[in-house]
mmCIF file of C-alpha atoms in Angstrom:
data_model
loop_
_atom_site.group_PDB
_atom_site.id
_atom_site.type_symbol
_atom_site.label_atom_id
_atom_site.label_comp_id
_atom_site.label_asym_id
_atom_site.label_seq_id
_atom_site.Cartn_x
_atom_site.Cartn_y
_atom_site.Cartn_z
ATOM 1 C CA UNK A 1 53.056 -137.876 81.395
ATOM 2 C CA UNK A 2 51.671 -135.936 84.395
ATOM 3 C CA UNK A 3 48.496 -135.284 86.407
ATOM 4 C CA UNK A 4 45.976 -132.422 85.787
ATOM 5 C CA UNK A 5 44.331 -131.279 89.118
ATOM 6 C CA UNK A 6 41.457 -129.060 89.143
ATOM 7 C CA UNK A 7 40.908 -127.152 92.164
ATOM 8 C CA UNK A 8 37.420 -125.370 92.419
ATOM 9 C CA UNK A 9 33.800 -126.142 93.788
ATOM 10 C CA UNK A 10 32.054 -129.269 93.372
ATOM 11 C CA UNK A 11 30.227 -128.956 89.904
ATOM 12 C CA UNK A 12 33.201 -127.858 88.552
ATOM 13 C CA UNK A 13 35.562 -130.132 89.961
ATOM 14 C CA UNK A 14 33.137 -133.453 88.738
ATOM 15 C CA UNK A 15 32.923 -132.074 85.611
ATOM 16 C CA UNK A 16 36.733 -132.619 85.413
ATOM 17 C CA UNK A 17 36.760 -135.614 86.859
ATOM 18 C CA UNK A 18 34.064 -137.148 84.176
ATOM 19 C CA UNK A 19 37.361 -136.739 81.646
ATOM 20 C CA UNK A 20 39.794 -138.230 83.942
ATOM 21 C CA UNK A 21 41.183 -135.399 86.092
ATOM 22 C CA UNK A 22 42.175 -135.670 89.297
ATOM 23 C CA UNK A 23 40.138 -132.747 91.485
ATOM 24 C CA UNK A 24 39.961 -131.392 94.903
ATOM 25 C CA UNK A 25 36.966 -129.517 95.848
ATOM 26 C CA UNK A 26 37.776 -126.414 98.100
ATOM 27 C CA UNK A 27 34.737 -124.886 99.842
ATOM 28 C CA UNK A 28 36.947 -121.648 101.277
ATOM 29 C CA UNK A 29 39.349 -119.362 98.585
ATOM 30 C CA UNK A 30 41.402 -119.121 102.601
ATOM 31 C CA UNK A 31 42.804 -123.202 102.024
ATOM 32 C CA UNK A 32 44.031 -122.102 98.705
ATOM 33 C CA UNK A 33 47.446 -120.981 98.935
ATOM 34 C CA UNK A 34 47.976 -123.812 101.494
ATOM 35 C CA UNK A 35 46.399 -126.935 99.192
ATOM 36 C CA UNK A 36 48.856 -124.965 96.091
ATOM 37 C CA UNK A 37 52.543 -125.303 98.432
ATOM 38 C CA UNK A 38 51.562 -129.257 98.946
ATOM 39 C CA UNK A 39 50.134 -130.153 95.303
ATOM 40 C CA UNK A 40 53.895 -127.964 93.719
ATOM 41 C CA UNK A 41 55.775 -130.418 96.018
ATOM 42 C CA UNK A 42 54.038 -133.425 94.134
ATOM 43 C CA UNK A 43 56.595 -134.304 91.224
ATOM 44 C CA UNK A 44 53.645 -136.394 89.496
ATOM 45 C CA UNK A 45 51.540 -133.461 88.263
ATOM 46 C CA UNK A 46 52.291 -131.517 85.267
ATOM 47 C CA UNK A 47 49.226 -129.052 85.611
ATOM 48 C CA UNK A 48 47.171 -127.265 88.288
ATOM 49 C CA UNK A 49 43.535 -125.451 87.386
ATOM 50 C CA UNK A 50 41.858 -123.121 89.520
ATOM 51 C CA UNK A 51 38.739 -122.065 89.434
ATOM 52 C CA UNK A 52 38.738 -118.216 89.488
ATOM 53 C CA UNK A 53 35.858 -118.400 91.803
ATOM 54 C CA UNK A 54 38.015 -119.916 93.995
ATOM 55 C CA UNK A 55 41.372 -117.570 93.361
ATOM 56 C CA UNK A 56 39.740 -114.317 92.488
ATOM 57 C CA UNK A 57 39.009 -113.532 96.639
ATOM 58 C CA UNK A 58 42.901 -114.170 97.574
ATOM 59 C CA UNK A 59 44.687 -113.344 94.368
ATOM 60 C CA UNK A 60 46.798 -110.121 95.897
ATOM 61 C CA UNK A 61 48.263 -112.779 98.197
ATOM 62 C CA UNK A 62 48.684 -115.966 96.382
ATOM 63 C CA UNK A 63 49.335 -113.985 92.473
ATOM 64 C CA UNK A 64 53.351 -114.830 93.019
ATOM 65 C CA UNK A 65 52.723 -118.593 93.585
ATOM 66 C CA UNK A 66 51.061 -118.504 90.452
ATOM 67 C CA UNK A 67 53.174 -116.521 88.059
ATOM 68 C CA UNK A 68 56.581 -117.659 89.320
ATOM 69 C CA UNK A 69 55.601 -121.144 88.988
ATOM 70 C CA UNK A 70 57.058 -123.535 85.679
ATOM 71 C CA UNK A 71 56.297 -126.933 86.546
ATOM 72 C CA UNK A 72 53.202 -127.647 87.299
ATOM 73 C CA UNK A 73 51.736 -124.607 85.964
ATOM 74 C CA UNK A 74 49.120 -123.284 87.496
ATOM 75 C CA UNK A 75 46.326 -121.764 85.373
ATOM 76 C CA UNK A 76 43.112 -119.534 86.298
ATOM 77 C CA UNK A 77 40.195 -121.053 85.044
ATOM 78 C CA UNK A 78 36.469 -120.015 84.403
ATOM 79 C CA UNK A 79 33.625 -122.416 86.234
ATOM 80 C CA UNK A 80 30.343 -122.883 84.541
ATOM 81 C CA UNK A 81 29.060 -120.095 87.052
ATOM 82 C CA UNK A 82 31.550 -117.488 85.922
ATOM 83 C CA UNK A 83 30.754 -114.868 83.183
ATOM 84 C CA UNK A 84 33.402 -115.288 80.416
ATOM 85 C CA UNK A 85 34.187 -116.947 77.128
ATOM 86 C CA UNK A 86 33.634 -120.722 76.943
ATOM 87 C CA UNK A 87 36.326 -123.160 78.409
ATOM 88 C CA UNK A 88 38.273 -125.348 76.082
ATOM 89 C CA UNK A 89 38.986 -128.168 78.384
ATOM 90 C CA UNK A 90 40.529 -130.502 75.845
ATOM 91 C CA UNK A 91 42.896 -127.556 74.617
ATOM 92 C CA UNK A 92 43.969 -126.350 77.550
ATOM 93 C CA UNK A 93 45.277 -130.230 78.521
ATOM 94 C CA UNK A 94 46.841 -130.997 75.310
ATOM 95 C CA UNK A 95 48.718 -127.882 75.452
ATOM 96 C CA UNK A 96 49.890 -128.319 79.104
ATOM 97 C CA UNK A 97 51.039 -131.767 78.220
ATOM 98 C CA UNK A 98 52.876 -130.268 75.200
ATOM 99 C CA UNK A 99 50.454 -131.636 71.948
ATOM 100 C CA UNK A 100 48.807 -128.061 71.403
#
């Protein structure tokens, strides 16, 4: 089974972490495309969550990496700061790893 990584600002990225996810907390949307290429090269993870926070400032230039890519996928997520419908944390994992 592989890794989820959350990618996203602090409070988000703990909050991940308190279920077992491994997170990187990225302070500038500019270090995301970069941070993306090296975590796709990592054969270990099966999923990759951004914060749209984080990808909404740079998503003309990074949309392809995101679209194109089947394994890990890479999925746009709300934080707790964004306006939206509630995040389903546990279904979003068990259907990346194939259970939902």
């Amino acid at each position: 089974m592989g890794k989820v990584v959350v990618l996203g600002d602090r409070y988000t990225v703990n909050l991940f972490r308190m279920i077992g996810t491994e997170g990187l907390v990225l302070d500038d949307p500019l270090n995301l495309e970069d941070t993306l290429v090296k975590l796709k090269k990592r054969e270990d993870i099966d999923l990759i969550l951004v914060a749209n926070d984080l990808y909404n400032p740079v998503k003309e230039k990074i949309e392809s990496l995101v679209i194109d890519q089947k394994k890990p996928l890479i999925t746009i997520i709300p934080t707790p700061f964004s306006q939206g419908q509630p995040l389903d944390v546990k279904g979003l994992i068990l259907k990346a790893l194939g259970f939902g």
